[in-house]
């Protein structure tokens, strides 16, 4: 048999301490969210995570895929912002192939790819709107493991991304409605290759 070479790896454990809180503000009114019930929250860096007054930006499907000619963040400065994105990729509910292999999710549509793309664009955080079909699993699945620690390889790579998570669909719908927006209309807009992330005000 061939010799095996093992490269030792060290991991960093990221624990979210009791008392963590998540709240969105719309029109000057706070929307406190129950972590593990209405939203999930994962820490992305070691040390204290304290994010306040970060503007929300709608990133569509959050897809950055040069080969397919899609870049939701081209020319958009996400520094200091929390980007809110849709699950899956533009083809999923389009009823036609927009270049993403139909209803089969491509790598750019996976949640890890969305977080990486948002981080590269300078986002402070990313929240995915959870829909059972688009995510391919129920919200309970992500919520039930919400309080578990995260593990990342050391050394930690410098990243602007401080947090990531999921928003339950009804919570996201409520947020958008308070802003005079509608989820299905935003989905249609985000299926256009020319779509660019836009501020949620």
CSV table of C-alpha atoms in Angstrom, one decimal:
chain,number,residue,atom,x,y,z
A,1,UNK,CA,0.0,0.0,0.0
A,2,UNK,CA,1.0,3.6,-0.5
A,3,UNK,CA,2.4,5.5,2.5
A,4,UNK,CA,0.0,8.0,4.0
A,5,UNK,CA,1.2,11.5,5.0
A,6,UNK,CA,-0.7,13.2,7.7
A,7,UNK,CA,-0.6,17.0,8.1
A,8,UNK,CA,-1.5,18.0,11.7
A,9,UNK,CA,-4.4,20.4,11.8
A,10,UNK,CA,-5.5,22.6,14.8
A,11,UNK,CA,-9.0,23.7,15.2
A,12,UNK,CA,-10.5,26.7,16.9
A,13,UNK,CA,-13.8,26.2,18.8
A,14,UNK,CA,-16.3,29.1,18.5
A,15,UNK,CA,-18.8,29.2,21.3
A,16,UNK,CA,-21.8,31.5,21.5
A,17,UNK,CA,-22.2,32.4,25.1
A,18,UNK,CA,-25.6,32.6,26.8
A,19,UNK,CA,-27.2,36.0,26.5
A,20,UNK,CA,-26.5,36.4,22.8
A,21,UNK,CA,-29.2,38.6,21.2
A,22,UNK,CA,-30.2,39.4,17.6
A,23,UNK,CA,-32.5,42.3,16.7
A,24,UNK,CA,-33.4,44.1,13.4
A,25,UNK,CA,-34.6,47.7,13.3
A,26,UNK,CA,-37.1,48.8,10.7
A,27,UNK,CA,-38.4,52.4,10.6
A,28,UNK,CA,-36.8,53.0,14.0
A,29,UNK,CA,-38.7,50.1,15.5
A,30,UNK,CA,-36.8,47.1,16.9
A,31,UNK,CA,-37.7,43.6,15.9
A,32,UNK,CA,-36.1,41.3,18.5
A,33,UNK,CA,-35.6,37.8,17.2
A,34,UNK,CA,-35.7,34.6,19.3
A,35,UNK,CA,-32.4,32.8,18.4
A,36,UNK,CA,-33.1,29.2,17.7
A,37,UNK,CA,-36.8,29.9,17.0
A,38,UNK,CA,-37.1,32.8,14.5
A,39,UNK,CA,-33.5,32.9,13.4
A,40,UNK,CA,-30.1,31.2,13.9
A,41,UNK,CA,-26.9,32.9,14.6
A,42,UNK,CA,-23.4,31.5,14.0
A,43,UNK,CA,-20.2,33.4,15.0
A,44,UNK,CA,-17.5,33.6,12.3
A,45,UNK,CA,-14.5,34.9,14.3
A,46,UNK,CA,-12.9,34.4,17.7
A,47,UNK,CA,-13.4,37.0,20.4
A,48,UNK,CA,-16.4,39.2,21.2
A,49,UNK,CA,-18.9,39.8,18.4
A,50,UNK,CA,-20.7,43.1,18.8
A,51,UNK,CA,-22.4,44.4,15.7
A,52,UNK,CA,-24.7,47.4,16.0
A,53,UNK,CA,-26.4,49.7,13.4
A,54,UNK,CA,-25.3,47.7,10.5
A,55,UNK,CA,-27.4,48.4,7.4
A,56,UNK,CA,-29.3,45.5,5.7
A,57,UNK,CA,-28.7,44.8,2.0
A,58,UNK,CA,-30.7,42.4,-0.1
A,59,UNK,CA,-28.3,40.3,-2.1
A,60,UNK,CA,-30.8,38.3,-4.2
A,61,UNK,CA,-29.5,34.8,-4.4
A,62,UNK,CA,-26.1,36.0,-3.4
A,63,UNK,CA,-24.5,34.3,-6.4
A,64,UNK,CA,-21.1,35.3,-7.7
A,65,UNK,CA,-20.2,33.0,-10.6
A,66,UNK,CA,-18.1,34.6,-13.3
A,67,UNK,CA,-18.4,31.5,-15.6
A,68,UNK,CA,-22.2,32.0,-15.7
A,69,UNK,CA,-22.0,35.8,-15.9
A,70,UNK,CA,-23.6,36.5,-12.5
A,71,UNK,CA,-22.3,38.7,-9.7
A,72,UNK,CA,-24.8,40.1,-7.3
A,73,UNK,CA,-22.2,42.3,-5.7
A,74,UNK,CA,-20.4,43.8,-8.7
A,75,UNK,CA,-19.9,47.5,-8.0
A,76,UNK,CA,-21.6,47.3,-4.6
A,77,UNK,CA,-19.8,48.2,-1.4
A,78,UNK,CA,-21.0,45.8,1.3
A,79,UNK,CA,-18.5,46.9,4.0
A,80,UNK,CA,-20.2,47.2,7.3
A,81,UNK,CA,-23.4,45.7,6.0
A,82,UNK,CA,-25.4,42.6,6.7
A,83,UNK,CA,-26.5,41.0,3.5
A,84,UNK,CA,-29.8,39.1,3.3
A,85,UNK,CA,-30.0,36.4,0.6
A,86,UNK,CA,-32.3,33.8,-0.8
A,87,UNK,CA,-31.7,30.1,-0.5
A,88,UNK,CA,-30.7,28.0,-3.5
A,89,UNK,CA,-29.9,29.5,-6.9
A,90,UNK,CA,-31.9,31.6,-9.5
A,91,UNK,CA,-33.1,28.5,-11.4
A,92,UNK,CA,-34.9,26.8,-8.5
A,93,UNK,CA,-38.3,28.5,-8.9
A,94,UNK,CA,-37.8,30.1,-12.3
A,95,UNK,CA,-39.5,27.5,-14.4
A,96,UNK,CA,-36.8,27.7,-17.0
A,97,UNK,CA,-33.0,27.2,-17.1
A,98,UNK,CA,-31.2,30.4,-16.4
A,99,UNK,CA,-27.9,28.7,-16.7
A,100,UNK,CA,-27.9,27.0,-13.3
A,101,UNK,CA,-28.8,23.4,-14.4
A,102,UNK,CA,-32.5,23.7,-13.6
A,103,UNK,CA,-33.7,22.6,-10.2
A,104,UNK,CA,-30.4,20.9,-9.4
A,105,UNK,CA,-28.5,23.2,-7.0
A,106,UNK,CA,-25.1,24.3,-8.3
A,107,UNK,CA,-22.2,25.0,-5.9
A,108,UNK,CA,-22.8,28.8,-6.1
A,109,UNK,CA,-26.3,28.2,-4.7
A,110,UNK,CA,-25.0,26.4,-1.6
A,111,UNK,CA,-25.1,28.4,1.6
A,112,UNK,CA,-21.3,28.1,2.2
A,113,UNK,CA,-20.7,29.7,-1.2
A,114,UNK,CA,-23.1,32.5,-0.4
A,115,UNK,CA,-21.2,33.3,2.9
A,116,UNK,CA,-17.9,33.2,1.1
A,117,UNK,CA,-19.1,35.5,-1.7
A,118,UNK,CA,-20.5,37.9,0.9
A,119,UNK,CA,-17.3,37.9,2.9
A,120,UNK,CA,-15.2,38.6,-0.2
A,121,UNK,CA,-17.5,41.6,-1.0
A,122,UNK,CA,-16.8,42.9,2.5
A,123,UNK,CA,-20.1,42.1,4.3
A,124,UNK,CA,-20.1,42.1,8.1
A,125,UNK,CA,-22.6,39.3,8.1
A,126,UNK,CA,-25.0,37.2,6.0
A,127,UNK,CA,-28.5,36.0,6.7
A,128,UNK,CA,-30.3,33.5,4.5
A,129,UNK,CA,-34.1,33.5,4.2
A,130,UNK,CA,-35.1,30.0,4.9
A,131,UNK,CA,-37.7,28.2,2.8
A,132,UNK,CA,-38.1,24.5,3.2
A,133,UNK,CA,-38.1,23.6,-0.5
A,134,UNK,CA,-35.3,25.9,-1.5
A,135,UNK,CA,-33.1,24.9,1.4
A,136,UNK,CA,-34.1,21.2,1.0
A,137,UNK,CA,-34.6,20.8,4.8
A,138,UNK,CA,-36.9,22.3,7.4
A,139,UNK,CA,-36.0,25.3,9.5
A,140,UNK,CA,-36.1,23.0,12.6
A,141,UNK,CA,-33.0,21.3,11.2
A,142,UNK,CA,-30.9,24.4,11.4
A,143,UNK,CA,-32.6,25.7,14.5
A,144,UNK,CA,-32.1,22.5,16.5
A,145,UNK,CA,-28.3,22.8,16.1
A,146,UNK,CA,-28.1,26.5,16.5
A,147,UNK,CA,-26.5,26.6,19.9
A,148,UNK,CA,-23.8,24.1,19.0
A,149,UNK,CA,-20.2,25.4,18.8
A,150,UNK,CA,-18.6,26.0,15.5
A,151,UNK,CA,-15.1,24.6,14.6
A,152,UNK,CA,-12.7,26.2,12.1
A,153,UNK,CA,-9.2,25.4,11.1
A,154,UNK,CA,-6.4,27.4,12.6
A,155,UNK,CA,-5.0,29.8,12.0
A,156,UNK,CA,-8.1,31.9,11.5
A,157,UNK,CA,-8.1,33.7,8.2
A,158,UNK,CA,-8.8,37.4,8.5
A,159,UNK,CA,-12.3,38.1,7.3
A,160,UNK,CA,-14.8,41.0,7.7
A,161,UNK,CA,-17.6,38.5,8.2
A,162,UNK,CA,-18.6,38.5,11.9
A,163,UNK,CA,-21.8,36.4,11.8
A,164,UNK,CA,-24.0,34.3,9.6
A,165,UNK,CA,-27.4,32.7,10.1
A,166,UNK,CA,-30.9,31.9,8.8
A,167,UNK,CA,-34.1,33.9,9.0
A,168,UNK,CA,-37.4,32.0,9.2
A,169,UNK,CA,-39.5,32.7,6.1
A,170,UNK,CA,-42.4,34.4,8.0
A,171,UNK,CA,-39.9,36.6,9.9
A,172,UNK,CA,-38.2,37.7,6.6
A,173,UNK,CA,-41.6,38.3,5.0
A,174,UNK,CA,-42.7,40.5,8.0
A,175,UNK,CA,-39.4,42.4,7.7
A,176,UNK,CA,-39.9,43.0,4.0
A,177,UNK,CA,-43.5,44.0,4.4
A,178,UNK,CA,-42.6,46.6,7.0
A,179,UNK,CA,-40.3,48.0,4.3
A,180,UNK,CA,-43.1,48.0,1.7
A,181,UNK,CA,-41.5,45.1,-0.2
A,182,UNK,CA,-42.7,41.6,-1.2
A,183,UNK,CA,-40.6,38.5,-1.2
A,184,UNK,CA,-41.9,37.0,-4.4
A,185,UNK,CA,-41.4,40.2,-6.3
A,186,UNK,CA,-37.8,40.4,-5.0
A,187,UNK,CA,-37.2,36.8,-6.1
A,188,UNK,CA,-38.3,37.7,-9.7
A,189,UNK,CA,-36.0,40.7,-9.6
A,190,UNK,CA,-33.1,38.6,-8.4
A,191,UNK,CA,-33.5,36.1,-11.3
A,192,UNK,CA,-32.1,38.7,-13.7
A,193,UNK,CA,-28.4,38.4,-14.5
A,194,UNK,CA,-28.1,42.2,-14.2
A,195,UNK,CA,-29.4,42.1,-10.6
A,196,UNK,CA,-27.2,43.9,-8.1
A,197,UNK,CA,-27.5,44.0,-4.3
A,198,UNK,CA,-29.7,46.8,-3.0
A,199,UNK,CA,-30.2,48.5,0.3
A,200,UNK,CA,-33.2,47.6,2.5
A,201,UNK,CA,-34.4,50.9,3.9
